[in-house]
Structures are given as C-alpha cells and as structure tokens.
mmCIF file with all atom_site columns, C-alpha atoms in Angstrom:
data_model
loop_
_atom_site.group_PDB
_atom_site.id
_atom_site.type_symbol
_atom_site.label_atom_id
_atom_site.label_alt_id
_atom_site.label_comp_id
_atom_site.label_asym_id
_atom_site.label_entity_id
_atom_site.label_seq_id
_atom_site.pdbx_PDB_ins_code
_atom_site.Cartn_x
_atom_site.Cartn_y
_atom_site.Cartn_z
_atom_site.occupancy
_atom_site.B_iso_or_equiv
_atom_site.pdbx_formal_charge
_atom_site.auth_seq_id
_atom_site.auth_comp_id
_atom_site.auth_asym_id
_atom_site.auth_atom_id
_atom_site.pdbx_PDB_model_num
ATOM 1   C CA . MET A 1 1   ? -23.203 44.475 -40.738 1.00 40.00 ? 1   MET A CA 1
ATOM 2   C CA . ASN A 1 2   ? -22.027 40.878 -41.268 1.00 38.00 ? 2   ASN A CA 1
ATOM 3   C CA . LYS A 1 3   ? -19.939 41.899 -44.281 1.00 40.00 ? 3   LYS A CA 1
ATOM 4   C CA . LEU A 1 4   ? -18.284 44.653 -42.251 1.00 34.00 ? 4   LEU A CA 1
ATOM 5   C CA . PHE A 1 5   ? -17.468 42.210 -39.459 1.00 35.00 ? 5   PHE A CA 1
ATOM 6   C CA . ILE A 1 6   ? -15.983 39.699 -41.917 1.00 36.00 ? 6   ILE A CA 1
ATOM 7   C CA . PHE A 1 7   ? -13.947 42.439 -43.614 1.00 36.00 ? 7   PHE A CA 1
ATOM 8   C CA . LEU A 1 8   ? -12.580 43.698 -40.276 1.00 35.00 ? 8   LEU A CA 1
ATOM 9   C CA . PHE A 1 9   ? -11.793 40.149 -39.148 1.00 37.00 ? 9   PHE A CA 1
ATOM 10  C CA . TYR A 1 10  ? -9.768  39.410 -42.290 1.00 38.00 ? 10  TYR A CA 1
ATOM 11  C CA . PHE A 1 11  ? -8.120  42.829 -42.166 1.00 39.00 ? 11  PHE A CA 1
ATOM 12  C CA . PHE A 1 12  ? -6.887  42.288 -38.602 1.00 39.00 ? 12  PHE A CA 1
ATOM 13  C CA . LEU A 1 13  ? -5.922  38.677 -39.331 1.00 39.00 ? 13  LEU A CA 1
ATOM 14  C CA . LEU A 1 14  ? -3.874  39.611 -42.403 1.00 39.00 ? 14  LEU A CA 1
ATOM 15  C CA . ASN A 1 15  ? -2.399  42.669 -40.713 1.00 39.00 ? 15  ASN A CA 1
ATOM 16  C CA . ASN A 1 16  ? -1.354  40.623 -37.667 1.00 39.00 ? 16  ASN A CA 1
ATOM 17  C CA . SER A 1 17  ? 0.288   37.840 -39.696 1.00 39.00 ? 17  SER A CA 1
ATOM 18  C CA . TYR A 1 18  ? 2.049   40.342 -41.975 1.00 39.00 ? 18  TYR A CA 1
ATOM 19  C CA . SER A 1 19  ? 3.387   42.330 -39.015 1.00 37.00 ? 19  SER A CA 1
ATOM 20  C CA . GLN A 1 20  ? 4.821   39.172 -37.441 1.00 43.00 ? 20  GLN A CA 1
ATOM 21  C CA . GLU A 1 21  ? 6.568   38.180 -40.668 1.00 53.00 ? 21  GLU A CA 1
ATOM 22  C CA . THR A 1 22  ? 8.121   41.598 -41.182 1.00 59.00 ? 22  THR A CA 1
ATOM 23  C CA . GLN A 1 23  ? 9.153   42.286 -37.602 1.00 78.00 ? 23  GLN A CA 1
ATOM 24  C CA . SER A 1 24  ? 12.397  44.201 -37.435 1.00 89.00 ? 24  SER A CA 1
ATOM 25  C CA . ILE A 1 25  ? 15.469  43.049 -35.552 1.00 93.00 ? 25  ILE A CA 1
ATOM 26  C CA . GLU A 1 26  ? 17.416  45.473 -33.400 1.00 95.00 ? 26  GLU A CA 1
ATOM 27  C CA . ILE A 1 27  ? 21.034  44.655 -32.552 1.00 96.00 ? 27  ILE A CA 1
ATOM 28  C CA . ILE A 1 28  ? 23.077  46.677 -30.062 1.00 96.00 ? 28  ILE A CA 1
ATOM 29  C CA . ALA A 1 29  ? 26.612  46.136 -28.761 1.00 97.00 ? 29  ALA A CA 1
ATOM 30  C CA . ASP A 1 30  ? 29.748  47.909 -27.575 1.00 97.00 ? 30  ASP A CA 1
ATOM 31  C CA . GLU A 1 31  ? 31.192  47.658 -31.110 1.00 96.00 ? 31  GLU A CA 1
ATOM 32  C CA . MET A 1 32  ? 29.926  46.723 -34.567 1.00 95.00 ? 32  MET A CA 1
ATOM 33  C CA . GLU A 1 33  ? 31.905  45.406 -37.520 1.00 94.00 ? 33  GLU A CA 1
ATOM 34  C CA . TRP A 1 34  ? 30.747  44.851 -41.072 1.00 90.00 ? 34  TRP A CA 1
ATOM 35  C CA . ASN A 1 35  ? 32.165  42.203 -43.397 1.00 89.00 ? 35  ASN A CA 1
ATOM 36  C CA . LYS A 1 36  ? 30.675  43.058 -46.783 1.00 84.00 ? 36  LYS A CA 1
ATOM 37  C CA . GLN A 1 37  ? 32.308  40.076 -48.560 1.00 87.00 ? 37  GLN A CA 1
ATOM 38  C CA . LYS A 1 38  ? 30.646  37.612 -46.163 1.00 89.00 ? 38  LYS A CA 1
ATOM 39  C CA . ASN A 1 39  ? 27.425  39.655 -45.807 1.00 90.00 ? 39  ASN A CA 1
ATOM 40  C CA . GLU A 1 40  ? 27.864  39.690 -42.028 1.00 92.00 ? 40  GLU A CA 1
ATOM 41  C CA . ALA A 1 41  ? 27.371  42.265 -39.332 1.00 93.00 ? 41  ALA A CA 1
ATOM 42  C CA . ILE A 1 42  ? 29.289  41.431 -36.159 1.00 96.00 ? 42  ILE A CA 1
ATOM 43  C CA . ALA A 1 43  ? 28.218  42.814 -32.783 1.00 97.00 ? 43  ALA A CA 1
ATOM 44  C CA . LEU A 1 44  ? 30.995  42.629 -30.179 1.00 97.00 ? 44  LEU A CA 1
ATOM 45  C CA . GLY A 1 45  ? 30.776  43.083 -26.420 1.00 97.00 ? 45  GLY A CA 1
ATOM 46  C CA . ASN A 1 46  ? 27.469  43.050 -24.548 1.00 97.00 ? 46  ASN A CA 1
ATOM 47  C CA . ALA A 1 47  ? 25.676  42.145 -27.775 1.00 98.00 ? 47  ALA A CA 1
ATOM 48  C CA . LYS A 1 48  ? 21.892  42.009 -27.750 1.00 98.00 ? 48  LYS A CA 1
ATOM 49  C CA . ALA A 1 49  ? 19.492  41.139 -30.578 1.00 97.00 ? 49  ALA A CA 1
ATOM 50  C CA . THR A 1 50  ? 15.765  41.764 -30.166 1.00 96.00 ? 50  THR A CA 1
ATOM 51  C CA . LYS A 1 51  ? 12.910  40.668 -32.417 1.00 93.00 ? 51  LYS A CA 1
ATOM 52  C CA . GLY A 1 52  ? 9.522   41.313 -30.850 1.00 92.00 ? 52  GLY A CA 1
ATOM 53  C CA . ASN A 1 53  ? 9.463   39.417 -27.532 1.00 92.00 ? 53  ASN A CA 1
ATOM 54  C CA . THR A 1 54  ? 12.500  37.305 -28.480 1.00 94.00 ? 54  THR A CA 1
ATOM 55  C CA . VAL A 1 55  ? 15.863  38.439 -27.056 1.00 97.00 ? 55  VAL A CA 1
ATOM 56  C CA . ILE A 1 56  ? 19.360  36.974 -27.497 1.00 98.00 ? 56  ILE A CA 1
ATOM 57  C CA . ILE A 1 57  ? 22.265  38.261 -25.393 1.00 98.00 ? 57  ILE A CA 1
ATOM 58  C CA . ALA A 1 58  ? 25.882  37.112 -25.871 1.00 98.00 ? 58  ALA A CA 1
ATOM 59  C CA . ASN A 1 59  ? 29.483  38.251 -25.920 1.00 98.00 ? 59  ASN A CA 1
ATOM 60  C CA . LYS A 1 60  ? 29.319  38.257 -29.732 1.00 98.00 ? 60  LYS A CA 1
ATOM 61  C CA . ILE A 1 61  ? 26.458  38.062 -32.231 1.00 98.00 ? 61  ILE A CA 1
ATOM 62  C CA . ILE A 1 62  ? 27.039  37.526 -35.945 1.00 97.00 ? 62  ILE A CA 1
ATOM 63  C CA . ALA A 1 63  ? 24.135  38.490 -38.199 1.00 96.00 ? 63  ALA A CA 1
ATOM 64  C CA . THR A 1 64  ? 24.174  36.826 -41.620 1.00 94.00 ? 64  THR A CA 1
ATOM 65  C CA . LEU A 1 65  ? 22.406  38.872 -44.291 1.00 92.00 ? 65  LEU A CA 1
ATOM 66  C CA . THR A 1 66  ? 20.882  37.964 -47.629 1.00 88.00 ? 66  THR A CA 1
ATOM 67  C CA . ASP A 1 67  ? 23.346  38.517 -50.447 1.00 78.00 ? 67  ASP A CA 1
ATOM 68  C CA . THR A 1 68  ? 21.091  40.764 -52.502 1.00 70.00 ? 68  THR A CA 1
ATOM 69  C CA . SER A 1 69  ? 22.131  44.392 -52.617 1.00 65.00 ? 69  SER A CA 1
ATOM 70  C CA . LYS A 1 70  ? 18.538  45.623 -52.308 1.00 72.00 ? 70  LYS A CA 1
ATOM 71  C CA . ASP A 1 71  ? 16.536  45.197 -49.138 1.00 76.00 ? 71  ASP A CA 1
ATOM 72  C CA . GLN A 1 72  ? 19.065  43.060 -47.286 1.00 81.00 ? 72  GLN A CA 1
ATOM 73  C CA . GLN A 1 73  ? 17.513  41.077 -44.474 1.00 89.00 ? 73  GLN A CA 1
ATOM 74  C CA . ILE A 1 74  ? 18.976  39.133 -41.569 1.00 92.00 ? 74  ILE A CA 1
ATOM 75  C CA . ILE A 1 75  ? 18.499  35.405 -42.162 1.00 94.00 ? 75  ILE A CA 1
ATOM 76  C CA . LYS A 1 76  ? 20.591  33.958 -39.326 1.00 96.00 ? 76  LYS A CA 1
ATOM 77  C CA . LEU A 1 77  ? 22.003  35.006 -35.956 1.00 98.00 ? 77  LEU A CA 1
ATOM 78  C CA . ILE A 1 78  ? 24.984  33.228 -34.400 1.00 98.00 ? 78  ILE A CA 1
ATOM 79  C CA . ALA A 1 79  ? 25.526  34.039 -30.724 1.00 98.00 ? 79  ALA A CA 1
ATOM 80  C CA . ILE A 1 80  ? 28.830  33.101 -29.093 1.00 98.00 ? 80  ILE A CA 1
ATOM 81  C CA . GLY A 1 81  ? 29.888  33.270 -25.433 1.00 97.00 ? 81  GLY A CA 1
ATOM 82  C CA . LYS A 1 82  ? 27.583  33.409 -22.411 1.00 97.00 ? 82  LYS A CA 1
ATOM 83  C CA . VAL A 1 83  ? 24.460  33.069 -24.549 1.00 98.00 ? 83  VAL A CA 1
ATOM 84  C CA . LYS A 1 84  ? 21.084  33.900 -23.038 1.00 98.00 ? 84  LYS A CA 1
ATOM 85  C CA . PHE A 1 85  ? 17.899  33.398 -25.080 1.00 97.00 ? 85  PHE A CA 1
ATOM 86  C CA . SER A 1 86  ? 14.585  34.589 -23.654 1.00 95.00 ? 86  SER A CA 1
ATOM 87  C CA . ARG A 1 87  ? 11.053  34.486 -24.959 1.00 91.00 ? 87  ARG A CA 1
ATOM 88  C CA . MET A 1 88  ? 7.659   34.544 -23.237 1.00 88.00 ? 88  MET A CA 1
ATOM 89  C CA . GLY A 1 89  ? 8.910   33.758 -19.739 1.00 89.00 ? 89  GLY A CA 1
ATOM 90  C CA . GLU A 1 90  ? 11.390  31.069 -20.790 1.00 91.00 ? 90  GLU A CA 1
ATOM 91  C CA . VAL A 1 91  ? 15.142  31.581 -20.502 1.00 95.00 ? 91  VAL A CA 1
ATOM 92  C CA . ALA A 1 92  ? 17.705  29.289 -22.125 1.00 96.00 ? 92  ALA A CA 1
ATOM 93  C CA . THR A 1 93  ? 21.452  29.648 -21.620 1.00 97.00 ? 93  THR A CA 1
ATOM 94  C CA . GLY A 1 94  ? 24.458  28.023 -23.243 1.00 97.00 ? 94  GLY A CA 1
ATOM 95  C CA . LYS A 1 95  ? 27.823  28.638 -24.877 1.00 98.00 ? 95  LYS A CA 1
ATOM 96  C CA . LYS A 1 96  ? 26.672  29.061 -28.509 1.00 98.00 ? 96  LYS A CA 1
ATOM 97  C CA . ALA A 1 97  ? 23.368  29.533 -30.339 1.00 98.00 ? 97  ALA A CA 1
ATOM 98  C CA . VAL A 1 98  ? 22.309  29.569 -33.973 1.00 98.00 ? 98  VAL A CA 1
ATOM 99  C CA . TYR A 1 99  ? 18.953  31.183 -34.740 1.00 97.00 ? 99  TYR A CA 1
ATOM 100 C CA . ASP A 1 100 ? 17.663  30.453 -38.251 1.00 96.00 ? 100 ASP A CA 1
ATOM 101 C CA . LEU A 1 101 ? 15.201  33.280 -38.808 1.00 94.00 ? 101 LEU A CA 1
ATOM 102 C CA . GLU A 1 102 ? 13.779  31.814 -42.021 1.00 92.00 ? 102 GLU A CA 1
ATOM 103 C CA . LYS A 1 103 ? 12.831  28.529 -40.337 1.00 94.00 ? 103 LYS A CA 1
ATOM 104 C CA . ASP A 1 104 ? 12.279  30.160 -36.901 1.00 93.00 ? 104 ASP A CA 1
ATOM 105 C CA . ILE A 1 105 ? 14.395  27.486 -35.188 1.00 96.00 ? 105 ILE A CA 1
ATOM 106 C CA . ILE A 1 106 ? 17.090  28.093 -32.581 1.00 97.00 ? 106 ILE A CA 1
ATOM 107 C CA . VAL A 1 107 ? 19.794  25.600 -31.592 1.00 98.00 ? 107 VAL A CA 1
ATOM 108 C CA . ILE A 1 108 ? 21.684  26.224 -28.336 1.00 97.00 ? 108 ILE A CA 1
ATOM 109 C CA . LYS A 1 109 ? 24.742  24.142 -27.424 1.00 96.00 ? 109 LYS A CA 1
ATOM 110 C CA . GLY A 1 110 ? 27.204  23.831 -24.574 1.00 94.00 ? 110 GLY A CA 1
ATOM 111 C CA . ASN A 1 111 ? 26.083  23.344 -20.983 1.00 93.00 ? 111 ASN A CA 1
ATOM 112 C CA . VAL A 1 112 ? 22.485  24.286 -21.782 1.00 95.00 ? 112 VAL A CA 1
ATOM 113 C CA . SER A 1 113 ? 19.823  25.119 -19.234 1.00 94.00 ? 113 SER A CA 1
ATOM 114 C CA . LEU A 1 114 ? 16.181  25.968 -19.887 1.00 93.00 ? 114 LEU A CA 1
ATOM 115 C CA . LYS A 1 115 ? 14.195  27.699 -17.151 1.00 93.00 ? 115 LYS A CA 1
ATOM 116 C CA . LYS A 1 116 ? 10.579  28.672 -16.808 1.00 89.00 ? 116 LYS A CA 1
ATOM 117 C CA . GLY A 1 117 ? 9.657   29.921 -13.377 1.00 87.00 ? 117 GLY A CA 1
ATOM 118 C CA . GLU A 1 118 ? 11.112  27.501 -10.830 1.00 86.00 ? 118 GLU A CA 1
ATOM 119 C CA . ASN A 1 119 ? 11.301  24.623 -13.329 1.00 89.00 ? 119 ASN A CA 1
ATOM 120 C CA . ILE A 1 120 ? 14.638  23.820 -14.950 1.00 91.00 ? 120 ILE A CA 1
ATOM 121 C CA . MET A 1 121 ? 15.990  21.431 -17.567 1.00 91.00 ? 121 MET A CA 1
ATOM 122 C CA . ALA A 1 122 ? 19.672  20.874 -18.317 1.00 92.00 ? 122 ALA A CA 1
ATOM 123 C CA . GLY A 1 123 ? 21.607  19.149 -21.070 1.00 92.00 ? 123 GLY A CA 1
ATOM 124 C CA . GLU A 1 124 ? 24.178  19.735 -23.793 1.00 94.00 ? 124 GLU A CA 1
ATOM 125 C CA . SER A 1 125 ? 22.038  20.710 -26.799 1.00 94.00 ? 125 SER A CA 1
ATOM 126 C CA . LEU A 1 126 ? 18.599  22.315 -27.121 1.00 94.00 ? 126 LEU A CA 1
ATOM 127 C CA . ILE A 1 127 ? 16.568  22.720 -30.305 1.00 95.00 ? 127 ILE A CA 1
ATOM 128 C CA . ILE A 1 128 ? 13.521  25.001 -30.139 1.00 93.00 ? 128 ILE A CA 1
ATOM 129 C CA . ASP A 1 129 ? 11.076  25.200 -33.050 1.00 94.00 ? 129 ASP A CA 1
ATOM 130 C CA . LEU A 1 130 ? 9.356   28.532 -32.487 1.00 90.00 ? 130 LEU A CA 1
ATOM 131 C CA . ASN A 1 131 ? 6.693   27.706 -35.102 1.00 90.00 ? 131 ASN A CA 1
ATOM 132 C CA . THR A 1 132 ? 5.414   24.551 -33.424 1.00 92.00 ? 132 THR A CA 1
ATOM 133 C CA . GLY A 1 133 ? 6.527   25.230 -29.843 1.00 87.00 ? 133 GLY A CA 1
ATOM 134 C CA . LEU A 1 134 ? 8.321   21.877 -29.726 1.00 90.00 ? 134 LEU A CA 1
ATOM 135 C CA . SER A 1 135 ? 11.699  21.623 -27.985 1.00 89.00 ? 135 SER A CA 1
ATOM 136 C CA . LYS A 1 136 ? 14.245  18.817 -27.827 1.00 91.00 ? 136 LYS A CA 1
ATOM 137 C CA . LEU A 1 137 ? 16.954  18.656 -25.162 1.00 91.00 ? 137 LEU A CA 1
ATOM 138 C CA . SER A 1 138 ? 19.854  16.219 -25.627 1.00 90.00 ? 138 SER A CA 1
ATOM 139 C CA . GLY A 1 139 ? 22.676  15.103 -23.361 1.00 88.00 ? 139 GLY A CA 1
ATOM 140 C CA . SER A 1 140 ? 26.380  15.054 -24.106 1.00 73.00 ? 140 SER A CA 1
ATOM 141 C CA . ASN A 1 141 ? 28.159  12.242 -25.928 1.00 72.00 ? 141 ASN A CA 1
ATOM 142 C CA . VAL A 1 142 ? 29.853  11.261 -22.655 1.00 72.00 ? 142 VAL A CA 1
ATOM 143 C CA . ASN A 1 143 ? 26.859  10.505 -20.441 1.00 71.00 ? 143 ASN A CA 1
ATOM 144 C CA . ASN A 1 144 ? 23.963  11.116 -22.879 1.00 73.00 ? 144 ASN A CA 1
ATOM 145 C CA . LYS A 1 145 ? 21.740  12.231 -19.988 1.00 83.00 ? 145 LYS A CA 1
ATOM 146 C CA . VAL A 1 146 ? 19.502  15.235 -19.520 1.00 86.00 ? 146 VAL A CA 1
ATOM 147 C CA . LYS A 1 147 ? 18.230  16.522 -16.208 1.00 84.00 ? 147 LYS A CA 1
ATOM 148 C CA . MET A 1 148 ? 14.840  17.957 -15.337 1.00 82.00 ? 148 MET A CA 1
ATOM 149 C CA . LYS A 1 149 ? 13.589  19.499 -12.104 1.00 84.00 ? 149 LYS A CA 1
ATOM 150 C CA . TYR A 1 150 ? 9.943   20.519 -11.810 1.00 81.00 ? 150 TYR A CA 1
ATOM 151 C CA . ASN A 1 151 ? 8.313   21.888 -8.690  1.00 77.00 ? 151 ASN A CA 1
ATOM 152 C CA . THR A 1 152 ? 4.879   20.622 -7.741  1.00 77.00 ? 152 THR A CA 1
ATOM 153 C CA . LYS A 1 153 ? 2.315   22.003 -5.338  1.00 73.00 ? 153 LYS A CA 1
ATOM 154 C CA . ASN A 1 154 ? 2.334   18.908 -3.105  1.00 63.00 ? 154 ASN A CA 1
#
C-alpha cells in the first residue's frame, strides 16, 4: 500500500511539473503575419496570447520562435500598444511588454499600473519574475517615484 501511494505521488508530481513546462500558447488576432527569416509570428489587431492562466492582450504581439526547423517553440512574446497582462487576479497595464518564456519573466514599460482587487501600484517599469513571485516597480527618470494605494479595513 505504501509503495502504491509513493508511486502515485511521484506520478502526479512529475506529471504536474511536466504539464506546466509544456503548456501550449494560443495566440489570436485580427491578422497574422509570418516572418520566416526572423523566426517571428506577428499578431495584429486585438491580439491575445494565452498560456494557462496567463493572458496578454495588446494591439500587436510578436512571437519569437526558436530557429530550429523541427519542433519550433515560442521563446519570447513582445506586446506593443495598450498592453494588458493578467494572471491569478492581478492585472498589469502599460505601453509595451516583453515576456521571456524561457526565464518566465515579464517586463512591462510605459505608464505601468498593477492592480489586485482594490489595491493599485503605478510607475514606469515593472518586472515580474513568475518563478519566484517577486515584482519590482520603478519610477521614471524624471521623478523616479512610484505610487501605491492599498485599501485597509479600518
């Protein structure tokens, strides 16, 4: 009985971690272009990229692919224009975002806001490490300030 439990535990653990690593990405838009020389797929107009519970919406999304002819995979997403990034109840907006899928880090720049519920943070640049859950919000070069508004019960 113990051996069966241990086997099932490892099976589910390995299956869960493998499924997260190999999660597919779906990209939809009004138009799609392909630049084979640059290994890029370009989604134009109402572009939306979804990977599990992570969603990026923008005017334009450029997907950079590995340069191997077999089993090409998306390694980076660049979102431009009215960017909206959402994941697990958090929504970040800005002018441009770069999502490095290999490192699982997203950088959002340009009038950035990060909202969760009624709480909001604002600045010029936001770096989110999706592996560690750590985020860093920076201000602009002009005033170098960030703003945070949290609601409390009292």
